[in-house]
Short mmCIF file of N, CA, C and O in Angstrom, two decimals:
data_model
loop_
_atom_site.label_atom_id
_atom_site.label_comp_id
_atom_site.label_asym_id
_atom_site.label_seq_id
_atom_site.Cartn_x
_atom_site.Cartn_y
_atom_site.Cartn_z
N MET X 1097 100.82 125.96 91.16
CA MET X 1097 100.99 124.76 91.95
C MET X 1097 100.60 125.09 93.39
O MET X 1097 100.98 126.13 93.91
N ARG X 1098 99.84 124.19 93.96
CA ARG X 1098 99.41 124.37 95.34
C ARG X 1098 99.87 123.18 96.16
O ARG X 1098 99.81 122.04 95.69
N ILE X 1099 100.29 123.47 97.38
CA ILE X 1099 100.56 122.39 98.31
C ILE X 1099 99.92 122.72 99.65
O ILE X 1099 99.73 123.89 100.01
N VAL X 1100 99.58 121.67 100.36
CA VAL X 1100 99.11 121.77 101.73
C VAL X 1100 100.11 120.96 102.55
O VAL X 1100 100.30 119.76 102.30
N ILE X 1101 100.77 121.62 103.48
CA ILE X 1101 101.77 120.97 104.34
C ILE X 1101 101.12 120.75 105.69
O ILE X 1101 100.63 121.69 106.31
N GLN X 1102 101.14 119.51 106.14
CA GLN X 1102 100.63 119.20 107.47
C GLN X 1102 101.79 118.67 108.31
O GLN X 1102 102.44 117.70 107.89
N ARG X 1103 102.03 119.31 109.44
CA ARG X 1103 103.05 118.81 110.37
C ARG X 1103 102.44 117.61 111.08
O ARG X 1103 101.38 117.72 111.67
N VAL X 1104 103.11 116.47 110.98
CA VAL X 1104 102.53 115.24 111.50
C VAL X 1104 103.45 114.55 112.50
O VAL X 1104 104.68 114.67 112.44
N SER X 1105 102.82 113.81 113.41
CA SER X 1105 103.57 112.90 114.29
C SER X 1105 103.83 111.60 113.55
O SER X 1105 104.85 110.95 113.76
N HIS X 1106 102.89 111.21 112.69
CA HIS X 1106 103.07 110.08 111.78
C HIS X 1106 102.04 110.20 110.67
O HIS X 1106 101.01 110.85 110.82
N ALA X 1107 102.36 109.55 109.53
CA ALA X 1107 101.45 109.54 108.39
C ALA X 1107 101.75 108.31 107.53
O ALA X 1107 102.87 107.79 107.57
N SER X 1108 100.73 107.90 106.78
CA SER X 1108 100.92 106.78 105.87
C SER X 1108 99.97 106.88 104.69
O SER X 1108 98.93 107.54 104.76
N VAL X 1109 100.33 106.19 103.61
CA VAL X 1109 99.50 106.08 102.42
C VAL X 1109 99.32 104.59 102.13
O VAL X 1109 100.31 103.86 102.01
N THR X 1110 98.07 104.18 102.05
CA THR X 1110 97.74 102.78 101.77
C THR X 1110 96.96 102.70 100.46
O THR X 1110 96.05 103.50 100.23
N ILE X 1111 97.36 101.75 99.61
CA ILE X 1111 96.71 101.53 98.32
C ILE X 1111 96.34 100.06 98.23
O ILE X 1111 97.22 99.19 98.37
N GLU X 1112 95.05 99.80 98.02
CA GLU X 1112 94.53 98.43 97.92
C GLU X 1112 95.00 97.56 99.09
O GLU X 1112 95.44 96.42 98.90
N GLY X 1113 94.95 98.11 100.29
CA GLY X 1113 95.28 97.36 101.50
C GLY X 1113 96.76 97.25 101.81
O GLY X 1113 97.14 96.70 102.84
N GLN X 1114 97.63 97.78 100.95
CA GLN X 1114 99.08 97.71 101.16
C GLN X 1114 99.63 99.10 101.47
O GLN X 1114 99.34 100.06 100.76
N VAL X 1115 100.43 99.20 102.53
CA VAL X 1115 101.05 100.48 102.88
C VAL X 1115 102.14 100.78 101.84
O VAL X 1115 103.08 100.01 101.67
N LYS X 1116 101.96 101.89 101.15
CA LYS X 1116 102.93 102.33 100.13
C LYS X 1116 104.06 103.14 100.76
O LYS X 1116 105.22 102.98 100.41
N SER X 1117 103.69 104.03 101.70
CA SER X 1117 104.67 104.88 102.37
C SER X 1117 104.20 105.14 103.79
O SER X 1117 102.99 105.26 104.03
N SER X 1118 105.15 105.28 104.69
CA SER X 1118 104.81 105.70 106.05
C SER X 1118 106.00 106.44 106.64
O SER X 1118 107.15 106.16 106.30
N ILE X 1119 105.67 107.41 107.49
CA ILE X 1119 106.71 108.20 108.15
C ILE X 1119 106.34 108.43 109.61
O ILE X 1119 105.18 108.27 109.99
N GLY X 1120 107.33 108.84 110.37
CA GLY X 1120 107.09 109.34 111.72
C GLY X 1120 106.97 110.85 111.64
O GLY X 1120 106.27 111.38 110.77
N LYS X 1121 107.69 111.53 112.49
CA LYS X 1121 107.65 113.00 112.55
C LYS X 1121 108.07 113.62 111.23
O LYS X 1121 109.08 113.22 110.65
N GLY X 1122 107.27 114.56 110.75
CA GLY X 1122 107.62 115.23 109.51
C GLY X 1122 106.45 115.94 108.88
O GLY X 1122 105.60 116.50 109.57
N TYR X 1123 106.41 115.89 107.54
CA TYR X 1123 105.38 116.56 106.76
C TYR X 1123 104.63 115.56 105.89
O TYR X 1123 105.24 114.75 105.20
N LEU X 1124 103.33 115.70 105.87
CA LEU X 1124 102.51 115.12 104.83
C LEU X 1124 102.17 116.28 103.92
O LEU X 1124 101.59 117.28 104.37
N ILE X 1125 102.57 116.19 102.65
CA ILE X 1125 102.33 117.27 101.69
C ILE X 1125 101.37 116.77 100.62
O ILE X 1125 101.61 115.77 99.96
N LEU X 1126 100.26 117.50 100.46
CA LEU X 1126 99.33 117.26 99.37
C LEU X 1126 99.68 118.25 98.27
O LEU X 1126 99.88 119.44 98.55
N GLN X 1127 99.76 117.78 97.02
CA GLN X 1127 100.20 118.64 95.92
C GLN X 1127 99.19 118.64 94.79
O GLN X 1127 98.79 117.57 94.30
N GLY X 1128 98.79 119.84 94.36
CA GLY X 1128 97.94 120.02 93.21
C GLY X 1128 98.70 120.78 92.13
O GLY X 1128 99.36 121.77 92.41
N ILE X 1129 98.60 120.31 90.90
CA ILE X 1129 99.33 120.90 89.78
C ILE X 1129 98.33 121.39 88.75
O ILE X 1129 97.38 120.68 88.41
N GLU X 1130 98.56 122.61 88.25
CA GLU X 1130 97.67 123.15 87.22
C GLU X 1130 98.43 123.42 85.93
O GLU X 1130 99.67 123.45 85.93
N GLU X 1131 97.65 123.58 84.85
CA GLU X 1131 98.26 123.93 83.57
C GLU X 1131 99.09 125.19 83.77
O GLU X 1131 98.69 126.12 84.45
N GLY X 1132 100.26 125.20 83.18
CA GLY X 1132 101.12 126.38 83.28
C GLY X 1132 102.15 126.28 84.40
O GLY X 1132 103.06 127.12 84.48
N ASP X 1133 102.04 125.30 85.29
CA ASP X 1133 103.06 125.13 86.33
C ASP X 1133 104.35 124.64 85.69
O ASP X 1133 104.34 123.94 84.68
N THR X 1134 105.48 125.04 86.30
CA THR X 1134 106.79 124.73 85.73
C THR X 1134 107.76 124.28 86.82
O THR X 1134 107.42 124.29 88.01
N GLU X 1135 108.96 123.94 86.39
CA GLU X 1135 110.01 123.58 87.34
C GLU X 1135 110.39 124.77 88.22
O GLU X 1135 110.88 124.57 89.33
N GLU X 1136 110.18 125.98 87.76
CA GLU X 1136 110.43 127.17 88.61
C GLU X 1136 109.51 127.16 89.82
O GLU X 1136 109.93 127.52 90.92
N ASP X 1137 108.25 126.74 89.63
CA ASP X 1137 107.32 126.62 90.76
C ASP X 1137 107.84 125.59 91.76
O ASP X 1137 107.80 125.80 92.97
N ILE X 1138 108.35 124.49 91.23
CA ILE X 1138 108.90 123.44 92.09
C ILE X 1138 110.07 123.96 92.90
O ILE X 1138 110.16 123.74 94.11
N GLU X 1139 110.99 124.64 92.27
CA GLU X 1139 112.18 125.15 92.97
C GLU X 1139 111.79 126.11 94.09
O GLU X 1139 112.35 126.07 95.18
N TRP X 1140 110.81 126.97 93.84
CA TRP X 1140 110.35 127.90 94.87
C TRP X 1140 109.76 127.13 96.05
O TRP X 1140 110.06 127.41 97.21
N LEU X 1141 108.91 126.13 95.74
CA LEU X 1141 108.28 125.35 96.81
C LEU X 1141 109.29 124.53 97.59
O LEU X 1141 109.22 124.46 98.82
N VAL X 1142 110.23 123.91 96.91
CA VAL X 1142 111.24 123.09 97.60
C VAL X 1142 112.02 123.95 98.59
O VAL X 1142 112.25 123.54 99.73
N LYS X 1143 112.41 125.12 98.17
CA LYS X 1143 113.15 126.04 99.06
C LYS X 1143 112.30 126.40 100.28
O LYS X 1143 112.77 126.41 101.42
N LYS X 1144 111.02 126.70 100.05
CA LYS X 1144 110.13 127.06 101.14
C LYS X 1144 109.90 125.89 102.09
O LYS X 1144 109.92 126.05 103.30
N VAL X 1145 109.64 124.71 101.53
CA VAL X 1145 109.39 123.53 102.36
C VAL X 1145 110.61 123.21 103.21
O VAL X 1145 110.49 122.95 104.42
N LYS X 1146 111.78 123.21 102.62
CA LYS X 1146 113.01 122.88 103.35
C LYS X 1146 113.27 123.88 104.48
O LYS X 1146 113.70 123.49 105.56
N GLY X 1147 113.01 125.15 104.25
CA GLY X 1147 113.33 126.18 105.23
C GLY X 1147 112.22 126.53 106.20
O GLY X 1147 112.46 127.23 107.19
N LEU X 1148 111.00 126.05 105.94
CA LEU X 1148 109.85 126.40 106.77
C LEU X 1148 110.10 125.99 108.23
O LEU X 1148 110.41 124.85 108.51
N ARG X 1149 109.95 126.96 109.13
CA ARG X 1149 110.22 126.69 110.54
C ARG X 1149 108.90 126.56 111.30
O ARG X 1149 108.39 127.53 111.83
N ILE X 1150 108.39 125.31 111.35
CA ILE X 1150 107.12 125.09 112.04
C ILE X 1150 107.21 123.96 113.07
O ILE X 1150 106.19 123.48 113.55
N PHE X 1151 108.43 123.57 113.42
CA PHE X 1151 108.62 122.62 114.50
C PHE X 1151 109.09 123.37 115.74
O PHE X 1151 109.84 124.34 115.65
N ASP X 1152 108.64 122.91 116.90
CA ASP X 1152 108.95 123.60 118.15
C ASP X 1152 110.41 123.44 118.54
O ASP X 1152 111.00 122.37 118.39
N ASP X 1153 110.95 124.52 119.09
CA ASP X 1153 112.27 124.46 119.71
C ASP X 1153 112.09 124.12 121.19
O ASP X 1153 110.98 123.80 121.63
N GLU X 1154 113.17 124.21 121.96
CA GLU X 1154 113.11 123.86 123.38
C GLU X 1154 112.21 124.78 124.19
O GLU X 1154 111.78 124.44 125.30
N ASN X 1155 111.87 125.94 123.66
CA ASN X 1155 110.98 126.89 124.33
C ASN X 1155 109.54 126.81 123.81
O ASN X 1155 108.74 127.70 124.07
N HIS X 1156 109.24 125.78 123.03
CA HIS X 1156 107.91 125.56 122.46
C HIS X 1156 107.51 126.68 121.50
O HIS X 1156 106.34 127.05 121.41
N VAL X 1157 108.50 127.20 120.79
CA VAL X 1157 108.28 128.22 119.76
C VAL X 1157 108.58 127.56 118.41
O VAL X 1157 109.58 126.85 118.27
N MET X 1158 107.70 127.77 117.42
CA MET X 1158 107.94 127.21 116.09
C MET X 1158 109.16 127.89 115.49
O MET X 1158 109.06 128.99 114.93
N ASN X 1159 110.30 127.22 115.61
CA ASN X 1159 111.55 127.84 115.21
C ASN X 1159 112.48 126.86 114.51
O ASN X 1159 113.60 127.21 114.19
N LYS X 1160 112.03 125.61 114.30
CA LYS X 1160 112.89 124.61 113.69
C LYS X 1160 112.29 124.13 112.36
O LYS X 1160 111.08 124.02 112.21
N SER X 1161 113.19 123.81 111.44
CA SER X 1161 112.79 123.32 110.11
C SER X 1161 112.77 121.80 110.08
O SER X 1161 113.21 121.14 111.03
N ILE X 1162 112.31 121.26 108.98
CA ILE X 1162 112.32 119.82 108.76
C ILE X 1162 113.75 119.29 108.86
O ILE X 1162 113.98 118.17 109.35
N MET X 1163 114.71 120.08 108.43
CA MET X 1163 116.11 119.69 108.50
C MET X 1163 116.59 119.64 109.95
O MET X 1163 117.33 118.74 110.33
N ASP X 1164 116.16 120.60 110.75
CA ASP X 1164 116.59 120.68 112.15
C ASP X 1164 116.10 119.50 112.97
O ASP X 1164 116.77 119.10 113.93
N VAL X 1165 114.94 118.95 112.61
CA VAL X 1165 114.37 117.84 113.39
C VAL X 1165 114.59 116.49 112.71
O VAL X 1165 114.09 115.47 113.19
N ASN X 1166 115.33 116.48 111.59
CA ASN X 1166 115.58 115.27 110.82
C ASN X 1166 114.27 114.56 110.47
O ASN X 1166 114.14 113.35 110.58
N GLY X 1167 113.28 115.36 110.07
CA GLY X 1167 111.96 114.84 109.76
C GLY X 1167 111.87 114.19 108.39
O GLY X 1167 112.76 114.33 107.56
N ASP X 1168 110.79 113.47 108.21
CA ASP X 1168 110.52 112.78 106.95
C ASP X 1168 109.37 113.46 106.22
O ASP X 1168 108.63 114.25 106.81
N ILE X 1169 109.22 113.13 104.94
CA ILE X 1169 108.18 113.74 104.12
C ILE X 1169 107.51 112.68 103.26
O ILE X 1169 108.17 111.79 102.72
N ILE X 1170 106.18 112.79 103.16
CA ILE X 1170 105.41 112.07 102.15
C ILE X 1170 104.72 113.12 101.29
O ILE X 1170 104.16 114.08 101.81
N VAL X 1171 104.75 112.93 99.97
CA VAL X 1171 104.05 113.81 99.03
C VAL X 1171 102.96 113.00 98.33
O VAL X 1171 103.25 111.94 97.76
N VAL X 1172 101.74 113.51 98.39
CA VAL X 1172 100.60 112.85 97.76
C VAL X 1172 100.00 113.79 96.71
O VAL X 1172 99.67 114.93 97.02
N SER X 1173 99.90 113.30 95.49
CA SER X 1173 99.27 114.07 94.43
C SER X 1173 97.78 114.18 94.72
O SER X 1173 97.13 113.19 95.04
N GLN X 1174 97.24 115.40 94.59
CA GLN X 1174 95.82 115.60 94.87
C GLN X 1174 95.26 116.68 93.96
O GLN X 1174 95.30 117.87 94.27
N PHE X 1175 94.69 116.24 92.83
CA PHE X 1175 94.17 117.19 91.85
C PHE X 1175 93.02 118.01 92.41
O PHE X 1175 92.74 119.11 91.93
N THR X 1176 92.35 117.53 93.46
CA THR X 1176 91.21 118.27 94.01
C THR X 1176 91.63 119.59 94.65
O THR X 1176 90.78 120.45 94.88
N LEU X 1177 92.92 119.78 94.90
CA LEU X 1177 93.38 121.08 95.40
C LEU X 1177 93.17 122.18 94.36
O LEU X 1177 93.18 123.36 94.70
N MET X 1178 93.00 121.80 93.11
CA MET X 1178 92.82 122.77 92.04
C MET X 1178 91.34 123.04 91.76
O MET X 1178 90.99 123.62 90.74
N ALA X 1179 90.48 122.66 92.67
CA ALA X 1179 89.03 122.82 92.48
C ALA X 1179 88.65 124.29 92.27
O ALA X 1179 89.15 125.18 92.93
N SER X 1180 87.75 124.48 91.32
CA SER X 1180 87.11 125.78 91.14
C SER X 1180 85.67 125.62 91.62
O SER X 1180 84.95 124.73 91.17
N TYR X 1181 85.26 126.49 92.52
CA TYR X 1181 83.94 126.37 93.14
C TYR X 1181 83.16 127.67 93.04
O TYR X 1181 82.21 127.90 93.79
N LYS X 1182 83.54 128.51 92.09
CA LYS X 1182 82.92 129.83 91.93
C LYS X 1182 81.45 129.72 91.52
O LYS X 1182 80.61 130.43 92.05
N LYS X 1183 81.16 128.80 90.59
CA LYS X 1183 79.79 128.65 90.10
C LYS X 1183 79.21 127.36 90.65
O LYS X 1183 79.81 126.30 90.52
N GLY X 1184 78.06 127.45 91.24
CA GLY X 1184 77.36 126.26 91.69
C GLY X 1184 78.01 125.59 92.88
O GLY X 1184 78.87 126.16 93.55
N ASN X 1185 77.60 124.35 93.12
CA ASN X 1185 78.09 123.61 94.28
C ASN X 1185 78.91 122.38 93.91
O ASN X 1185 79.45 121.73 94.80
N ARG X 1186 79.00 122.07 92.64
CA ARG X 1186 79.82 120.96 92.21
C ARG X 1186 81.14 121.52 91.70
O ARG X 1186 81.17 122.29 90.73
N PRO X 1187 82.25 121.16 92.35
CA PRO X 1187 83.55 121.72 91.94
C PRO X 1187 83.90 121.32 90.51
O PRO X 1187 83.54 120.24 90.04
N SER X 1188 84.64 122.20 89.87
CA SER X 1188 85.18 121.93 88.54
C SER X 1188 86.68 121.68 88.69
O SER X 1188 87.35 122.34 89.49
N TRP X 1189 87.20 120.75 87.91
CA TRP X 1189 88.63 120.43 87.96
C TRP X 1189 89.34 120.94 86.71
O TRP X 1189 90.42 120.49 86.39
N ILE X 1190 88.75 121.89 86.03
CA ILE X 1190 89.29 122.37 84.75
C ILE X 1190 90.71 122.93 84.88
O ILE X 1190 91.48 122.87 83.93
N LYS X 1191 91.07 123.45 86.06
CA LYS X 1191 92.40 124.03 86.23
C LYS X 1191 93.48 122.98 86.48
O LYS X 1191 94.66 123.27 86.36
N ALA X 1192 93.08 121.76 86.86
CA ALA X 1192 94.06 120.71 87.12
C ALA X 1192 94.76 120.30 85.83
O ALA X 1192 94.13 120.13 84.80
N ALA X 1193 96.08 120.14 85.92
CA ALA X 1193 96.85 119.76 84.74
C ALA X 1193 96.56 118.33 84.32
O ALA X 1193 96.24 117.48 85.15
N LYS X 1194 96.69 118.09 83.05
CA LYS X 1194 96.54 116.74 82.50
C LYS X 1194 97.72 115.87 82.96
O LYS X 1194 98.77 116.37 83.35
N HIS X 1195 97.53 114.55 82.88
CA HIS X 1195 98.56 113.62 83.34
C HIS X 1195 99.93 113.85 82.72
O HIS X 1195 100.95 113.74 83.40
N GLU X 1196 99.95 114.16 81.41
CA GLU X 1196 101.24 114.32 80.74
C GLU X 1196 102.04 115.51 81.28
O GLU X 1196 103.25 115.57 81.10
N ILE X 1197 101.38 116.43 81.93
CA ILE X 1197 102.06 117.56 82.57
C ILE X 1197 102.28 117.28 84.06
O ILE X 1197 103.37 117.48 84.59
N SER X 1198 101.24 116.82 84.72
CA SER X 1198 101.30 116.69 86.18
C SER X 1198 102.20 115.55 86.67
O SER X 1198 102.90 115.72 87.67
N ILE X 1199 102.21 114.42 86.00
CA ILE X 1199 103.04 113.31 86.48
C ILE X 1199 104.53 113.67 86.48
O ILE X 1199 105.21 113.50 87.50
N PRO X 1200 105.08 114.20 85.38
CA PRO X 1200 106.50 114.59 85.43
C PRO X 1200 106.80 115.67 86.49
O PRO X 1200 107.84 115.61 87.14
N LEU X 1201 105.90 116.63 86.64
CA LEU X 1201 106.13 117.67 87.65
C LEU X 1201 106.04 117.12 89.06
O LEU X 1201 106.83 117.48 89.93
N TYR X 1202 105.10 116.23 89.31
CA TYR X 1202 105.00 115.57 90.62
C TYR X 1202 106.28 114.80 90.91
O TYR X 1202 106.88 114.94 91.99
N ASN X 1203 106.72 113.99 89.96
CA ASN X 1203 107.95 113.21 90.15
C ASN X 1203 109.16 114.10 90.37
O ASN X 1203 110.03 113.80 91.20
N HIS X 1204 109.22 115.21 89.65
CA HIS X 1204 110.34 116.14 89.81
C HIS X 1204 110.31 116.80 91.20
O HIS X 1204 111.35 116.96 91.84
N PHE X 1205 109.12 117.16 91.67
CA PHE X 1205 108.99 117.75 93.01
C PHE X 1205 109.49 116.77 94.07
O PHE X 1205 110.28 117.14 94.95
N VAL X 1206 109.08 115.52 93.98
CA VAL X 1206 109.52 114.50 94.93
C VAL X 1206 111.04 114.33 94.86
O VAL X 1206 111.71 114.28 95.90
N LYS X 1207 111.57 114.27 93.65
CA LYS X 1207 113.02 114.10 93.47
C LYS X 1207 113.80 115.27 94.07
O LYS X 1207 114.78 115.07 94.79
N ARG X 1208 113.35 116.48 93.79
CA ARG X 1208 114.06 117.67 94.30
C ARG X 1208 113.97 117.76 95.83
O ARG X 1208 114.95 118.10 96.48
N LEU X 1209 112.81 117.44 96.40
CA LEU X 1209 112.71 117.43 97.86
C LEU X 1209 113.66 116.41 98.46
O LEU X 1209 114.35 116.69 99.45
N SER X 1210 113.71 115.22 97.87
CA SER X 1210 114.60 114.17 98.35
C SER X 1210 116.06 114.63 98.30
O SER X 1210 116.82 114.43 99.25
N GLU X 1211 116.44 115.25 97.20
CA GLU X 1211 117.81 115.76 97.07
C GLU X 1211 118.10 116.80 98.14
O GLU X 1211 119.17 116.80 98.75
N GLU X 1212 117.16 117.69 98.37
CA GLU X 1212 117.38 118.79 99.32
C GLU X 1212 117.42 118.33 100.77
O GLU X 1212 118.18 118.87 101.56
N ILE X 1213 116.60 117.35 101.14
CA ILE X 1213 116.61 116.91 102.54
C ILE X 1213 117.58 115.75 102.77
O ILE X 1213 117.83 115.35 103.90
N GLY X 1214 118.12 115.20 101.68
CA GLY X 1214 119.14 114.17 101.81
C GLY X 1214 118.63 112.80 102.22
O GLY X 1214 119.37 112.02 102.81
N LYS X 1215 117.38 112.52 101.90
CA LYS X 1215 116.81 111.21 102.20
C LYS X 1215 115.61 110.98 101.31
O LYS X 1215 115.06 111.92 100.74
N PRO X 1216 115.18 109.71 101.19
CA PRO X 1216 114.01 109.44 100.34
C PRO X 1216 112.75 110.14 100.85
O PRO X 1216 112.57 110.31 102.05
N VAL X 1217 111.91 110.53 99.91
CA VAL X 1217 110.61 111.13 100.20
C VAL X 1217 109.56 110.09 99.82
O VAL X 1217 109.60 109.55 98.71
N GLY X 1218 108.64 109.82 100.74
CA GLY X 1218 107.58 108.86 100.46
C GLY X 1218 106.58 109.44 99.48
O GLY X 1218 106.45 110.65 99.32
N THR X 1219 105.86 108.54 98.81
CA THR X 1219 104.87 108.98 97.83
C THR X 1219 103.61 108.15 97.95
O THR X 1219 103.59 107.11 98.60
N GLY X 1220 102.60 108.65 97.28
CA GLY X 1220 101.42 107.85 97.02
C GLY X 1220 101.62 107.26 95.64
O GLY X 1220 102.75 107.03 95.22
N GLU X 1221 100.53 107.07 94.92
CA GLU X 1221 100.60 106.58 93.55
C GLU X 1221 99.67 107.44 92.72
O GLU X 1221 98.47 107.54 93.02
N PHE X 1222 100.20 108.06 91.71
CA PHE X 1222 99.45 109.01 90.91
C PHE X 1222 98.20 108.35 90.35
O PHE X 1222 98.25 107.31 89.72
N GLY X 1223 97.05 108.93 90.61
CA GLY X 1223 95.79 108.47 90.08
C GLY X 1223 95.15 107.31 90.83
O GLY X 1223 94.06 106.89 90.48
N ALA X 1224 95.83 106.79 91.85
CA ALA X 1224 95.29 105.66 92.61
C ALA X 1224 94.27 106.13 93.65
O ALA X 1224 94.27 107.30 94.06
N ASP X 1225 93.43 105.22 94.09
CA ASP X 1225 92.53 105.46 95.21
C ASP X 1225 93.34 105.20 96.46
O ASP X 1225 93.63 104.05 96.81
N MET X 1226 93.75 106.27 97.13
CA MET X 1226 94.65 106.17 98.27
C MET X 1226 93.91 106.43 99.56
O MET X 1226 93.02 107.28 99.62
N LYS X 1227 94.31 105.73 100.59
CA LYS X 1227 93.85 105.99 101.95
C LYS X 1227 95.01 106.65 102.68
O LYS X 1227 96.07 106.03 102.87
N VAL X 1228 94.82 107.90 103.05
CA VAL X 1228 95.87 108.66 103.69
C VAL X 1228 95.52 108.83 105.16
O VAL X 1228 94.45 109.35 105.49
N GLU X 1229 96.41 108.36 106.02
CA GLU X 1229 96.21 108.51 107.46
C GLU X 1229 97.30 109.43 108.00
O GLU X 1229 98.44 109.38 107.54
N LEU X 1230 96.91 110.25 108.97
CA LEU X 1230 97.89 111.12 109.58
C LEU X 1230 97.43 111.53 110.97
O LEU X 1230 96.24 111.52 111.28
N LEU X 1231 98.40 111.86 111.79
CA LEU X 1231 98.13 112.51 113.06
C LEU X 1231 98.75 113.89 112.96
O LEU X 1231 99.97 114.05 113.04
N ASN X 1232 97.89 114.89 112.70
CA ASN X 1232 98.35 116.26 112.55
C ASN X 1232 98.82 116.74 113.91
O ASN X 1232 98.09 116.66 114.90
N ASP X 1233 100.05 117.19 113.97
CA ASP X 1233 100.69 117.61 115.22
C ASP X 1233 100.50 119.10 115.40
O ASP X 1233 101.10 119.90 114.70
N GLY X 1234 99.66 119.48 116.33
CA GLY X 1234 99.46 120.91 116.62
C GLY X 1234 98.00 121.26 116.86
O GLY X 1234 97.62 121.54 117.96
N PRO X 1235 97.17 121.26 115.88
CA PRO X 1235 97.42 120.99 114.46
C PRO X 1235 98.15 122.15 113.79
O PRO X 1235 97.93 123.31 114.13
N VAL X 1236 99.02 121.80 112.87
CA VAL X 1236 99.72 122.79 112.06
C VAL X 1236 99.51 122.42 110.60
O VAL X 1236 99.88 121.32 110.18
N THR X 1237 98.89 123.32 109.85
CA THR X 1237 98.64 123.13 108.42
C THR X 1237 98.93 124.43 107.70
O THR X 1237 98.41 125.48 108.07
N ILE X 1238 99.78 124.36 106.67
CA ILE X 1238 100.19 125.53 105.91
C ILE X 1238 99.84 125.30 104.44
O ILE X 1238 100.16 124.25 103.88
N CYS X 1239 99.20 126.28 103.82
CA CYS X 1239 98.88 126.21 102.39
C CYS X 1239 99.80 127.14 101.63
O CYS X 1239 100.03 128.28 102.06
N MET X 1240 100.34 126.66 100.51
CA MET X 1240 101.20 127.47 99.66
C MET X 1240 100.71 127.37 98.23
O MET X 1240 100.30 126.29 97.78
N ASP X 1241 100.76 128.49 97.52
CA ASP X 1241 100.34 128.55 96.13
C ASP X 1241 101.36 129.39 95.38
O ASP X 1241 101.58 130.56 95.74
N THR X 1242 101.97 128.83 94.37
CA THR X 1242 103.01 129.55 93.66
C THR X 1242 102.47 130.73 92.84
O THR X 1242 103.22 131.58 92.41
N LYS X 1243 101.15 130.77 92.66
CA LYS X 1243 100.54 131.90 91.95
C LYS X 1243 100.13 133.02 92.92
O LYS X 1243 99.73 134.09 92.51
N ASN X 1244 100.23 132.73 94.20
CA ASN X 1244 99.85 133.70 95.25
C ASN X 1244 100.85 133.55 96.40
O ASN X 1244 100.52 133.00 97.44
N LYS X 1245 102.05 134.04 96.21
CA LYS X 1245 103.14 133.85 97.16
C LYS X 1245 103.00 134.81 98.34
O LYS X 1245 103.54 135.90 98.33
N GLU X 1246 102.26 134.37 99.34
CA GLU X 1246 102.02 135.21 100.52
C GLU X 1246 103.15 135.12 101.50
O GLU X 1246 103.70 134.11 101.76
#
């Protein structure tokens, strides 16, 4: 499972001209799920996301977590994070999990994040053509992969 966390001043997801989710200060998280991902991957990521200290403290040092700043989160499913580009120039999506695996895991990730931060987590819509807007604050962007825990 891969996620891209972007620290944002604001973000939103629009589907067919209607805003599905919007937040102020917080995280926009893009999530890619591959075959073989499990709830253990989710638990590891939830713990990391909740504790990640990438918000500035009073000394302008990244020392505060999403919890410390009472930030919000939107999670957007993005199978293209699982792109394989080793051969040729057209990416392959063979590593991306099928819907019957990815939808329940996506929903579980959103649910667990919501439980951990104590508030609703915004979402996109699985498989929809989404317009994602954000103002990356910093910019700060962190990539996490449960198969490569750096």
